[in-house]
PDB file of C-alpha atoms in Angstrom:
ATOM      1  CA  ARG T1432      26.081 -92.298  34.205  1.00 51.00           C
ATOM      2  CA  ALA T1433      28.771 -89.981  32.916  1.00 50.00           C
ATOM      3  CA  LEU T1434      26.169 -87.945  31.047  1.00 50.00           C
ATOM      4  CA  HIS T1435      24.090 -87.652  34.221  1.00 50.00           C
ATOM      5  CA  ALA T1436      27.102 -86.517  36.206  1.00 61.00           C
ATOM      6  CA  ASN T1437      28.011 -83.908  33.588  1.00 72.00           C
ATOM      7  CA  SER T1438      24.518 -82.496  33.076  1.00 87.00           C
ATOM      8  CA  THR T1439      24.142 -78.802  32.397  1.00 92.00           C
ATOM      9  CA  ASP T1440      22.266 -76.530  34.781  1.00 95.00           C
ATOM     10  CA  ALA T1441      19.427 -76.392  32.245  1.00 96.00           C
ATOM     11  CA  GLU T1442      19.198 -80.198  32.049  1.00 96.00           C
ATOM     12  CA  ARG T1443      19.147 -80.515  35.838  1.00 97.00           C
ATOM     13  CA  CYS T1444      16.500 -77.795  36.070  1.00 97.00           C
ATOM     14  CA  LEU T1445      14.223 -79.435  33.499  1.00 98.00           C
ATOM     15  CA  TRP T1446      14.743 -82.912  34.912  1.00 98.00           C
ATOM     16  CA  TYR T1447      13.416 -81.684  38.240  1.00 97.00           C
ATOM     17  CA  TYR T1448      10.043 -81.033  36.556  1.00 97.00           C
ATOM     18  CA  LEU T1449       9.988 -84.083  34.285  1.00 98.00           C
ATOM     19  CA  ARG T1450      11.075 -86.836  36.660  1.00 96.00           C
ATOM     20  CA  ASN T1451       8.766 -89.043  38.719  1.00 95.00           C
ATOM     21  CA  ARG T1452       5.769 -88.304  36.477  1.00 94.00           C
ATOM     22  CA  ARG T1453       5.646 -84.705  37.727  1.00 95.00           C
ATOM     23  CA  MET T1454       4.618 -83.519  34.263  1.00 94.00           C
ATOM     24  CA  SER T1455       0.895 -84.322  34.593  1.00 93.00           C
ATOM     25  CA  GLY T1456       1.581 -88.039  34.963  1.00 94.00           C
ATOM     26  CA  TYR T1457       3.727 -88.459  31.841  1.00 96.00           C
ATOM     27  CA  ARG T1458       6.809 -90.624  32.361  1.00 96.00           C
ATOM     28  CA  PHE T1459      10.112 -89.320  31.035  1.00 97.00           C
ATOM     29  CA  ARG T1460      13.458 -91.012  30.745  1.00 97.00           C
ATOM     30  CA  ARG T1461      16.708 -89.112  30.819  1.00 97.00           C
ATOM     31  CA  GLN T1462      19.786 -89.606  28.603  1.00 96.00           C
ATOM     32  CA  MET T1463      18.217 -92.565  26.813  1.00 96.00           C
ATOM     33  CA  PRO T1464      19.831 -94.251  23.810  1.00 96.00           C
ATOM     34  CA  LEU T1465      17.615 -94.282  20.707  1.00 94.00           C
ATOM     35  CA  GLY T1466      19.370 -95.843  17.752  1.00 91.00           C
ATOM     36  CA  GLN T1467      22.705 -94.108  17.306  1.00 92.00           C
ATOM     37  CA  TYR T1468      21.691 -91.145  19.462  1.00 94.00           C
ATOM     38  CA  ILE T1469      21.391 -90.423  23.152  1.00 95.00           C
ATOM     39  CA  VAL T1470      18.456 -88.091  23.677  1.00 97.00           C
ATOM     40  CA  ASP T1471      18.241 -85.678  26.595  1.00 96.00           C
ATOM     41  CA  PHE T1472      14.671 -86.558  27.628  1.00 98.00           C
ATOM     42  CA  VAL T1473      12.034 -88.819  26.097  1.00 98.00           C
ATOM     43  CA  CYS T1474       8.450 -89.733  26.852  1.00 97.00           C
ATOM     44  CA  LEU T1475       8.077 -93.056  25.055  1.00 96.00           C
ATOM     45  CA  ARG T1476       4.289 -93.187  25.394  1.00 95.00           C
ATOM     46  CA  ALA T1477       3.885 -89.823  23.633  1.00 96.00           C
ATOM     47  CA  ARG T1478       6.929 -90.466  21.389  1.00 97.00           C
ATOM     48  CA  LEU T1479       8.196 -87.028  22.364  1.00 98.00           C
ATOM     49  CA  ILE T1480      11.864 -86.114  22.681  1.00 98.00           C
ATOM     50  CA  VAL T1481      12.969 -82.941  24.451  1.00 98.00           C
ATOM     51  CA  GLU T1482      16.443 -81.698  23.616  1.00 96.00           C
ATOM     52  CA  ILE T1483      18.266 -78.923  25.472  1.00 95.00           C
ATOM     53  CA  ASP T1484      20.847 -77.107  23.387  1.00 89.00           C
ATOM     54  CA  GLY T1485      23.738 -74.965  24.552  1.00 83.00           C
ATOM     55  CA  GLY T1486      25.913 -72.549  22.640  1.00 66.00           C
ATOM     56  CA  GLN T1487      27.886 -75.340  20.960  1.00 62.00           C
ATOM     57  CA  HIS T1488      24.780 -76.223  18.972  1.00 49.00           C
ATOM     58  CA  THR T1489      24.976 -73.047  16.894  1.00 56.00           C
ATOM     59  CA  ASP T1490      27.875 -74.740  15.084  1.00 59.00           C
ATOM     60  CA  LEU T1491      25.982 -78.043  14.846  1.00 69.00           C
ATOM     61  CA  LEU T1492      22.682 -76.884  13.336  1.00 71.00           C
ATOM     62  CA  LEU T1493      22.951 -79.153  10.291  1.00 77.00           C
ATOM     63  CA  ASP T1494      23.851 -82.143  12.463  1.00 84.00           C
ATOM     64  CA  ASP T1495      20.923 -81.395  14.767  1.00 84.00           C
ATOM     65  CA  LEU T1496      18.586 -81.104  11.779  1.00 89.00           C
ATOM     66  CA  GLU T1497      19.663 -84.500  10.445  1.00 91.00           C
ATOM     67  CA  ARG T1498      19.326 -86.009  13.923  1.00 92.00           C
ATOM     68  CA  THR T1499      15.797 -84.590  14.233  1.00 93.00           C
ATOM     69  CA  ARG T1500      14.853 -85.948  10.795  1.00 95.00           C
ATOM     70  CA  ASP T1501      16.223 -89.393  11.623  1.00 95.00           C
ATOM     71  CA  LEU T1502      14.328 -89.518  14.922  1.00 96.00           C
ATOM     72  CA  ALA T1503      11.167 -88.328  13.139  1.00 96.00           C
ATOM     73  CA  ARG T1504      11.537 -91.217  10.678  1.00 96.00           C
ATOM     74  CA  ARG T1505      11.497 -93.475  13.740  1.00 95.00           C
ATOM     75  CA  GLY T1506       8.175 -91.926  14.805  1.00 96.00           C
ATOM     76  CA  PHE T1507       9.370 -89.389  17.372  1.00 97.00           C
ATOM     77  CA  ARG T1508       8.635 -85.697  17.576  1.00 97.00           C
ATOM     78  CA  VAL T1509      11.626 -83.649  18.708  1.00 97.00           C
ATOM     79  CA  ILE T1510      11.276 -80.280  20.400  1.00 97.00           C
ATOM     80  CA  ARG T1511      14.323 -78.202  21.248  1.00 95.00           C
ATOM     81  CA  PHE T1512      15.004 -75.461  23.741  1.00 96.00           C
ATOM     82  CA  TRP T1513      18.088 -73.376  24.388  1.00 94.00           C
ATOM     83  CA  ASN T1514      19.708 -73.537  27.826  1.00 95.00           C
ATOM     84  CA  ASN T1515      18.809 -69.899  28.485  1.00 95.00           C
ATOM     85  CA  GLU T1516      15.131 -70.591  27.686  1.00 97.00           C
ATOM     86  CA  VAL T1517      14.981 -73.435  30.202  1.00 97.00           C
ATOM     87  CA  LEU T1518      16.674 -71.369  32.904  1.00 97.00           C
ATOM     88  CA  GLY T1519      15.005 -68.006  32.208  1.00 97.00           C
ATOM     89  CA  GLU T1520      11.581 -68.983  30.889  1.00 97.00           C
ATOM     90  CA  THR T1521      10.983 -72.265  32.686  1.00 97.00           C
ATOM     91  CA  GLU T1522       7.192 -71.947  32.884  1.00 98.00           C
ATOM     92  CA  ALA T1523       6.884 -71.245  29.148  1.00 98.00           C
ATOM     93  CA  VAL T1524       9.112 -74.237  28.355  1.00 98.00           C
ATOM     94  CA  LEU T1525       7.044 -76.508  30.604  1.00 98.00           C
ATOM     95  CA  GLU T1526       3.816 -75.282  28.990  1.00 98.00           C
ATOM     96  CA  SER T1527       5.223 -76.033  25.529  1.00 98.00           C
ATOM     97  CA  ILE T1528       6.227 -79.535  26.586  1.00 98.00           C
ATOM     98  CA  LEU T1529       2.845 -80.233  28.168  1.00 97.00           C
ATOM     99  CA  GLU T1530       1.033 -78.993  25.065  1.00 97.00           C
ATOM    100  CA  ALA T1531       3.131 -81.319  22.870  1.00 97.00           C
ATOM    101  CA  LEU T1532       2.453 -84.236  25.226  1.00 97.00           C
ATOM    102  CA  ILE T1533      -1.300 -83.682  25.202  1.00 96.00           C
ATOM    103  CA  GLN T1534      -1.350 -83.404  21.400  1.00 96.00           C
ATOM    104  CA  ALA T1535       0.551 -86.663  21.057  1.00 95.00           C
ATOM    105  CA  CYS T1536      -1.069 -88.630  23.854  1.00 90.00           C
ATOM    106  CA  PRO T1537      -4.003 -87.055  25.722  1.00 87.00           C
ATOM    107  CA  ASP T1538      -3.991 -89.698  28.473  1.00 84.00           C
ATOM    108  CA  PRO T1539      -0.585 -90.269  30.091  1.00 81.00           C
ATOM    109  CA  ASP T1540      -1.545 -93.466  31.864  1.00 72.00           C
ATOM    110  CA  PRO T1541      -4.848 -94.982  30.743  1.00 62.00           C
ATOM    111  CA  LEU T1542      -6.886 -97.225  32.975  1.00 57.00           C
ATOM    112  CA  PRO T1543      -6.541-100.961  32.298  1.00 57.00           C
ATOM    113  CA  GLN T1544      -8.931-102.482  29.770  1.00 55.00           C
ATOM    114  CA  ALA T1545     -11.623-104.881  30.980  1.00 53.00           C
ATOM    115  CA  GLY T1546      -9.911-107.943  32.399  1.00 50.00           C
ATOM    116  CA  GLU T1547      -6.486-106.298  32.693  1.00 47.00           C
ATOM    117  CA  GLY T1548      -5.175-105.601  36.132  1.00 47.00           C
ATOM    118  CA  GLU T1549      -8.088-107.229  37.919  1.00 47.00           C
ATOM    119  CA  VAL T1550      -7.466-109.429  40.908  1.00 46.00           C
ATOM    120  CA  ARG T1551      -9.227-112.712  40.407  1.00 44.00           C
ATOM    121  CA  GLU T1552     -10.136-114.866  43.334  1.00 45.00           C
ATOM    122  CA  LEU T1553      -9.491-118.557  43.046  1.00 46.00           C
ATOM    123  CA  ALA T1554     -12.618-120.645  43.410  1.00 44.00           C
ATOM    124  CA  GLU T1555     -12.464-123.168  46.216  1.00 44.00           C
ATOM    125  CA  ASP T1556     -13.316-126.733  45.189  1.00 40.00           C
TER     126      ASP T1556
END
């Protein structure tokens, strides 16, 4: 909750487009713990993590690289954007995210398989 309350302008901006399946039906979670990390945004179905970096990350490049490698070992793809990209080039950022989602998982919410999700009527004896 504290992370949500202290979100950057860029995180709030991007969350507006990612929440409630607004990104072509893909479901994102915000500030989700994954192992020892808390990721900014994640689509579990596509195994895609979106990280938003501010100026402090220029000093943390090696840490971010190790974090990305560790998450990749867990099967996640991490894409990163700078705050100024999210705020100044929002459409381009959204297009990049959507492209990564489609590559990873072309169908955000597949239809149920035969027998799944069907309503079965009870036979009267």
